[in-house]
């Protein structure tokens, strides 16, 4: 079905003009009224709530509204009340709200279509600073299947439906995670300061992506851990005729459909979808691991690149091109850079004098023209970075990182971030990689987060972790 078969054709027109901020604030206000358990929203209450936003309404203008000149001339917008009334009118005309009459007291009330509620909830989630809790979709699927398999009741088919929906949602979440990591990878090319790179990785990526989604996926909600038990239970249900018949009976009651063959095919399709999805998720998770490792490596190498100051001509050119790349969308800044480059560059014709130059006849000699140097196209701001990464890609190997941690542990079984000797950026990069590799199976240690979350170590602000040798942790 087409979207505009459901919503009006001018539904999104309120976001096309200068008043879009006022309309989005109005919709947010409606959503807050819904969250306050107001099943019935009086038009008068909504009008009063809008009038309290006088600062926003002061910016309201009729210039971008779809009105004739006569309508614009006849409308008066000299008060917050008149502007708020017009906002409500536009929301009704574009289909965001409906206004009906309460038959008990003949008072106008606002009714929200289902699609409006869905959209304003989405808008609220986008702008909200609250961290959404992690949904343990894998563990939840396993727990429900295991519980129902051990004690089958009338909820057998609803359990299968929930697991089917959770599996579809899990696949979308994993694909979203891949794209989220790639977004950070792309943003990395636009960062030109060490602190910005560190902030992007530790304060944003690690908290909002790695800790919230990637870490659970590799630990307590691991697909590898629960995949086989889930598939084993589903295969049992698929091959056991008694269980399959019970599913068909419950599904026919739920769907009010007496076509048992059609219902049985639907059940088999859902079971096979769940099993096939879990069988194929390894490829998707490997892609997530690869993107996570690539972003971590790129961040590390970007820090190394930004802090290796080169005072040679090549180093100065690197700085020029780095500054050029950071202002590539600012024509005025680019003009200033190019102007200064032109002013600082002078070209001269060179000649030379030898023993024959002082005798008659005077013979002038000129240096022969050679093949001109190739002009490298620096329009691609990744050119210098690619060169640098090619030169340094093998510097920080796993052996070097683990060797750094072995020296840090010395004879201790546990160390903390404050005990580490971070002497330079080289040590800092080894620490970053060592922290990331703490989750790998090949690592000889694990990490635990401490409070406060950040500490200062030799002028570097680093995460506060405890590093514990695995053998020692198992003994405890």
XYZ file of C-alpha atoms in Angstrom:
476
model
C 0.000 0.000 0.000
C 1.201 3.511 -0.803
C 2.038 5.805 2.134
C -0.187 8.561 0.800
C -3.096 6.163 0.603
C -3.009 6.350 4.400
C -1.803 9.882 5.222
C -2.997 13.057 3.427
C -0.909 14.269 0.472
C -0.051 17.534 2.300
C 0.762 15.736 5.552
C 4.436 16.769 5.632
C 3.939 20.273 4.189
C 4.147 21.830 7.669
C 7.890 21.026 7.698
C 8.615 22.784 4.378
C 8.671 26.387 5.634
C 10.276 28.555 8.284
C 7.602 27.606 10.835
C 8.675 23.944 10.969
C 10.320 24.377 14.393
C 7.032 25.674 15.821
C 5.066 22.768 14.356
C 7.507 20.159 15.645
C 7.363 21.762 19.109
C 3.552 21.594 18.943
C 3.649 17.891 18.105
C 6.137 17.295 20.934
C 3.707 19.046 23.264
C 0.915 16.712 22.111
C 3.143 13.705 22.807
C 3.908 14.961 26.323
C 0.153 15.262 26.964
C -0.275 11.651 25.812
C 2.507 10.517 28.151
C 0.684 12.197 31.032
C -2.086 9.602 30.543
C -4.468 12.122 29.051
C -6.655 9.872 26.920
C -8.824 12.885 26.130
C -6.935 16.028 25.151
C -9.158 19.097 25.268
C -8.591 21.598 22.481
C -8.703 24.436 25.039
C -5.947 22.774 27.111
C -3.749 22.319 24.041
C -4.394 25.931 23.008
C -3.373 27.217 26.454
C -0.245 25.033 26.443
C 0.736 26.453 23.041
C 0.155 30.044 24.205
C 2.659 29.472 27.009
C 5.325 29.018 24.303
C 5.252 32.745 23.514
C 8.958 32.904 22.688
C 8.524 30.313 19.912
C 5.246 31.743 18.642
C 6.851 35.190 18.342
C 8.847 33.827 15.372
C 5.728 32.561 13.579
C 5.260 33.970 10.061
C 2.511 33.596 7.446
C 4.929 34.084 4.537
C 5.581 30.351 4.022
C 2.040 29.169 4.676
C -0.125 27.883 1.807
C -2.668 30.731 1.916
C -4.069 33.115 -0.650
C -3.262 36.819 -0.395
C -6.808 37.560 0.756
C -6.535 34.995 3.564
C -3.200 36.416 4.680
C -4.621 39.936 4.717
C -7.722 38.886 6.672
C -5.826 36.937 9.317
C -4.576 38.796 12.374
C -1.415 37.448 13.977
C -0.929 40.081 16.646
C -1.227 37.794 19.687
C -0.028 34.418 20.944
C -3.653 33.213 21.041
C -4.253 33.903 17.334
C -0.970 32.235 16.349
C -1.686 29.180 18.514
C -5.167 28.873 16.982
C -3.672 28.993 13.477
C -1.148 26.248 14.381
C -3.988 23.981 15.539
C -5.924 24.771 12.364
C -2.935 23.828 10.163
C -2.363 20.577 12.079
C -5.996 19.671 11.471
C -5.925 20.655 7.765
C -2.824 18.564 7.084
C -4.227 15.501 8.880
C -1.937 15.394 11.927
C -4.925 15.749 14.269
C -8.704 15.535 14.179
C -11.049 17.620 16.283
C -14.265 16.060 17.527
C -17.011 16.974 19.990
C -17.304 15.361 23.413
C -20.988 14.380 23.615
C -20.968 14.561 27.427
C -20.137 18.256 27.709
C -20.081 19.410 24.050
C -16.460 20.461 24.361
C -13.992 20.147 21.477
C -11.328 17.461 21.959
C -8.251 16.512 19.929
C -8.017 13.015 18.442
C -4.704 11.655 17.120
C -4.589 9.132 14.237
C -2.477 6.031 14.886
C 0.143 7.053 12.312
C 0.535 10.472 14.000
C 1.179 8.824 17.359
C 3.773 6.528 15.754
C 5.565 9.435 14.063
C 5.667 11.806 17.037
C 6.974 8.936 19.184
C 9.744 8.411 16.601
C 10.555 12.150 16.644
C 10.752 12.017 20.436
C 13.123 9.017 20.351
C 15.428 10.766 17.857
C 15.884 13.933 19.913
C 15.862 12.235 23.316
C 19.135 12.141 25.277
C 17.979 9.129 27.291
C 19.795 5.880 26.536
C 17.403 3.172 25.405
C 17.888 -0.094 27.304
C 19.458 -2.983 25.430
C 16.881 -5.534 24.263
C 18.220 -9.044 24.860
C 16.517 -10.451 21.802
C 18.660 -13.590 21.541
C 18.429 -14.540 25.229
C 14.735 -13.651 25.278
C 14.038 -15.936 22.311
C 15.942 -18.813 23.911
C 14.281 -18.331 27.328
C 10.748 -18.299 25.926
C 11.329 -21.336 23.717
C 12.984 -23.290 26.544
C 10.227 -22.437 29.036
C 7.467 -23.403 26.610
C 9.286 -26.563 25.516
C 9.570 -27.780 29.122
C 5.942 -27.004 30.009
C 3.725 -26.669 26.931
C 0.424 -24.877 27.401
C -2.053 -22.753 25.432
C 0.665 -20.119 24.811
C 2.708 -22.356 22.514
C 1.718 -20.555 19.302
C 1.942 -17.004 20.801
C 5.464 -17.931 21.956
C 6.408 -18.940 18.418
C 4.989 -15.653 17.089
C 6.987 -13.574 19.606
C 10.185 -15.443 18.745
C 9.494 -14.897 15.051
C 9.038 -11.139 15.575
C 12.102 -10.967 17.839
C 14.178 -12.673 15.143
C 13.098 -10.162 12.505
C 13.849 -7.336 14.922
C 17.265 -8.840 15.761
C 18.262 -8.907 12.094
C 17.299 -5.244 11.676
C 19.198 -4.302 14.861
C 22.374 -6.031 13.646
C 22.200 -4.345 10.248
C 21.614 -1.012 12.010
C 24.716 -1.664 14.127
C 26.841 -2.194 10.995
C 25.656 1.089 9.522
C 26.147 2.950 12.823
C 29.797 1.877 12.984
C 30.298 2.928 9.352
C 28.869 6.368 10.166
C 31.575 6.831 12.806
C 34.180 5.573 10.337
C 33.098 8.197 7.795
C 33.071 10.972 10.405
C 36.651 10.080 11.329
C 37.900 11.478 8.005
C 36.491 14.892 9.004
C 38.283 15.058 12.377
C 41.599 16.920 12.458
C 42.311 17.216 16.181
C 43.539 14.492 18.560
C 41.055 15.418 21.283
C 38.170 15.278 18.796
C 39.190 11.746 17.756
C 39.493 10.629 21.403
C 36.126 12.220 22.252
C 34.452 10.573 19.260
C 35.793 7.143 20.193
C 35.589 7.047 24.021
C 32.781 9.495 24.839
C 30.441 8.770 21.932
C 31.209 5.514 20.105
C 32.242 3.434 23.115
C 29.291 4.542 25.272
C 26.513 4.672 22.674
C 27.551 1.873 20.319
C 30.212 -0.432 21.734
C 29.111 -0.702 25.389
C 25.378 -0.535 24.657
C 25.127 -2.883 21.652
C 28.401 -4.507 20.604
C 29.561 -5.688 24.051
C 26.238 -7.426 24.967
C 26.203 -9.062 21.548
C 29.601 -10.630 22.293
C 28.851 -11.604 25.931
C 25.527 -12.278 27.655
C 23.380 -12.012 24.493
C 25.752 -13.932 22.240
C 24.278 -15.545 19.129
C 26.998 -18.195 19.200
C 25.983 -19.177 22.740
C 22.231 -19.569 22.173
C 22.023 -20.428 18.470
C 22.247 -24.223 18.783
C 19.738 -24.565 21.664
C 17.236 -22.371 19.769
C 17.563 -24.388 16.552
C 17.390 -27.695 18.468
C 14.073 -26.757 20.138
C 12.579 -25.507 16.855
C 13.593 -28.674 15.007
C 11.966 -30.708 17.738
C 8.713 -28.765 17.327
C 8.893 -29.105 13.551
C 9.455 -32.862 13.547
C 7.067 -33.771 16.370
C 3.586 -34.252 14.869
C 1.836 -33.881 18.222
C 3.486 -30.493 18.879
C 2.793 -29.397 15.312
C -0.882 -30.320 15.650
C -1.088 -28.367 18.906
C 0.410 -25.331 17.154
C -2.110 -25.665 14.313
C -5.057 -25.792 16.741
C -3.885 -22.725 18.674
C -3.103 -20.824 15.459
C -6.537 -21.570 13.963
C -8.223 -20.192 17.091
C -5.999 -17.127 17.119
C -6.320 -16.385 13.379
C -9.947 -17.600 13.139
C -8.980 -19.646 10.106
C -10.122 -23.228 9.532
C -7.765 -23.973 6.644
C -5.377 -26.292 8.501
C -3.090 -26.818 5.505
C -2.567 -23.089 5.098
C -1.953 -22.643 8.838
C 0.506 -25.549 8.918
C 2.495 -24.047 6.015
C 2.606 -20.699 7.814
C 3.898 -22.328 11.025
C 6.584 -24.265 9.117
C 7.602 -21.067 7.312
C 8.003 -19.177 10.608
C 10.019 -21.973 12.238
C 12.280 -22.275 9.193
C 12.758 -18.498 9.080
C 13.968 -18.400 12.686
C 16.303 -21.380 12.188
C 17.697 -20.117 8.871
C 18.247 -16.628 10.269
C 20.267 -17.908 13.240
C 22.252 -20.157 10.916
C 23.195 -17.174 8.717
C 23.832 -14.587 11.443
C 27.527 -15.542 11.740
C 28.262 -13.737 8.481
C 26.541 -10.575 9.696
C 28.294 -10.694 13.077
C 31.652 -11.201 11.350
C 30.909 -8.049 9.357
C 30.179 -6.190 12.614
C 33.479 -7.436 14.110
C 35.349 -6.343 11.008
C 33.798 -2.862 11.015
C 34.453 -2.452 14.761
C 38.100 -3.513 14.425
C 38.577 -1.283 11.379
C 37.168 1.765 13.170
C 39.316 1.105 16.240
C 42.418 0.689 14.103
C 41.617 3.788 12.042
C 41.094 5.872 15.188
C 44.420 4.700 16.559
C 46.264 5.462 13.356
C 44.557 8.850 13.040
C 45.815 9.761 16.525
C 49.317 8.655 15.539
C 49.120 10.639 12.315
C 47.882 13.828 13.984
C 50.628 13.715 16.620
C 53.604 12.925 14.391
C 54.764 16.468 13.705
C 56.939 16.624 10.601
C 59.006 19.829 10.173
C 60.160 18.975 6.661
C 58.652 20.427 3.476
C 56.462 17.321 3.279
C 55.253 17.966 6.840
C 54.329 21.561 6.021
C 52.492 20.403 2.907
C 50.651 17.832 5.036
C 49.482 20.641 7.336
C 48.368 22.762 4.371
C 46.340 19.948 2.857
C 44.912 18.977 6.267
C 43.754 22.572 6.783
C 42.416 22.599 3.218
C 40.424 19.375 3.865
C 38.904 20.734 7.089
C 37.604 23.819 5.223
C 36.678 22.140 1.943
C 33.044 23.309 2.200
C 33.904 26.901 3.181
C 34.656 28.848 -0.012
C 35.757 31.973 1.863
C 38.259 30.048 3.987
C 39.576 28.216 0.915
C 40.059 31.519 -0.942
C 42.083 32.844 1.990
C 44.271 29.713 2.081
C 44.948 29.794 -1.668
C 45.666 33.545 -1.549
C 48.260 33.091 1.192
C 49.834 30.201 -0.717
C 50.124 32.402 -3.803
C 51.624 35.307 -1.842
C 54.235 33.086 -0.195
C 55.348 31.437 -3.456
C 57.951 33.100 -5.723
C 59.284 31.753 -9.015
C 62.603 32.768 -10.633
C 64.395 31.938 -13.853
C 67.715 30.268 -13.056
C 70.950 30.357 -15.091
C 74.576 29.468 -14.402
C 78.122 30.752 -15.114
C 81.047 28.521 -16.032
C 84.634 29.005 -17.300
C 83.481 29.774 -20.827
C 81.071 32.515 -19.749
C 83.856 35.180 -19.303
C 85.488 34.667 -22.747
C 84.395 36.092 -26.050
C 82.135 35.396 -27.697
C 79.800 35.213 -24.726
C 77.687 32.125 -25.010
C 74.513 31.956 -23.015
C 73.522 28.509 -21.908
C 70.245 27.483 -20.432
C 69.270 24.399 -18.559
C 67.446 22.069 -20.831
C 63.765 21.538 -20.236
C 63.070 18.224 -18.600
C 59.912 16.242 -18.050
C 57.708 18.259 -15.681
C 56.852 16.716 -12.317
C 53.495 15.075 -12.176
C 50.945 17.151 -10.297
C 49.187 14.930 -7.782
C 45.488 15.489 -7.419
C 44.952 16.425 -3.777
C 41.217 17.025 -4.121
C 40.704 13.719 -2.341
C 41.353 14.549 1.314
C 42.009 10.843 1.998
C 45.173 10.870 -0.182
C 47.605 11.715 2.626
C 45.808 9.460 5.093
C 45.980 6.484 2.705
C 49.714 7.096 2.236
C 50.252 7.232 5.964
C 48.158 4.153 6.735
C 50.065 2.179 4.093
C 53.346 3.070 5.835
C 52.211 2.325 9.391
C 49.660 -0.503 9.041
C 52.049 -3.121 10.482
C 53.421 -1.047 13.375
C 50.937 -2.050 16.089
C 50.651 -5.824 15.867
C 48.923 -8.072 18.387
C 52.356 -9.201 19.631
C 53.377 -5.624 20.336
C 50.130 -4.814 22.165
C 50.258 -7.968 24.317
C 53.957 -7.360 24.994
C 53.042 -3.892 26.280
C 50.486 -5.418 28.664
C 52.914 -8.117 29.876
C 55.429 -5.410 30.772
C 52.677 -3.439 32.492
C 51.530 -6.429 34.567
C 55.129 -7.296 35.555
C 54.589 -9.845 38.373
C 51.109 -8.608 39.281
C 47.846 -10.397 38.560
C 45.832 -7.179 38.500
C 46.634 -3.610 37.506
C 44.577 -0.457 37.138
C 44.722 2.439 34.693
C 46.447 4.605 37.282
C 49.304 2.048 37.533
C 50.130 2.190 33.830
C 53.058 4.227 32.545
C 51.694 6.306 29.676
C 54.880 8.086 28.622
C 53.911 9.153 25.109
C 51.349 8.721 22.341
C 52.868 5.378 21.423
C 52.005 4.027 24.898
C 48.531 5.601 24.658
C 47.799 3.832 21.378
C 48.997 0.493 22.776
C 46.669 1.010 25.767
C 43.678 1.763 23.499
C 44.278 -1.402 21.480
C 44.925 -3.451 24.630
C 41.590 -2.274 26.075
C 39.719 -3.233 22.903
C 41.454 -6.632 22.733
C 40.453 -7.370 26.326
C 37.216 -8.867 24.944
C 39.013 -11.220 22.534
C 39.240 -14.909 23.389
C 42.998 -14.845 22.656
C 43.583 -12.182 25.317
C 45.303 -13.338 28.524
C 43.447 -10.739 30.602
C 39.976 -9.229 31.046
C 38.871 -5.683 31.827
C 36.478 -4.245 34.402
C 35.207 -0.673 34.551
C 36.001 1.341 37.708
C 34.764 4.588 39.211
C 35.383 7.359 38.425
C 35.050 6.472 34.748
C 37.968 8.682 33.669
C 41.323 9.524 35.268
C 44.351 11.599 34.317
C 47.615 9.760 33.677
C 50.659 11.812 32.662
C 48.478 14.596 31.178
C 46.359 12.068 29.244
C 42.693 11.598 30.181
C 42.006 7.854 29.869
C 39.180 5.442 30.883
C 39.489 3.981 34.369
C 39.692 0.190 34.025
C 41.058 -2.741 35.993
C 43.035 -5.301 33.968
C 42.925 -8.822 35.474
C 44.768 -11.911 34.283
C 42.298 -14.604 33.289
C 44.010 -17.429 35.235
C 43.891 -15.356 38.396
C 40.228 -14.478 37.866
C 39.261 -18.142 37.403
C 41.049 -19.094 40.651
C 39.000 -16.476 42.519
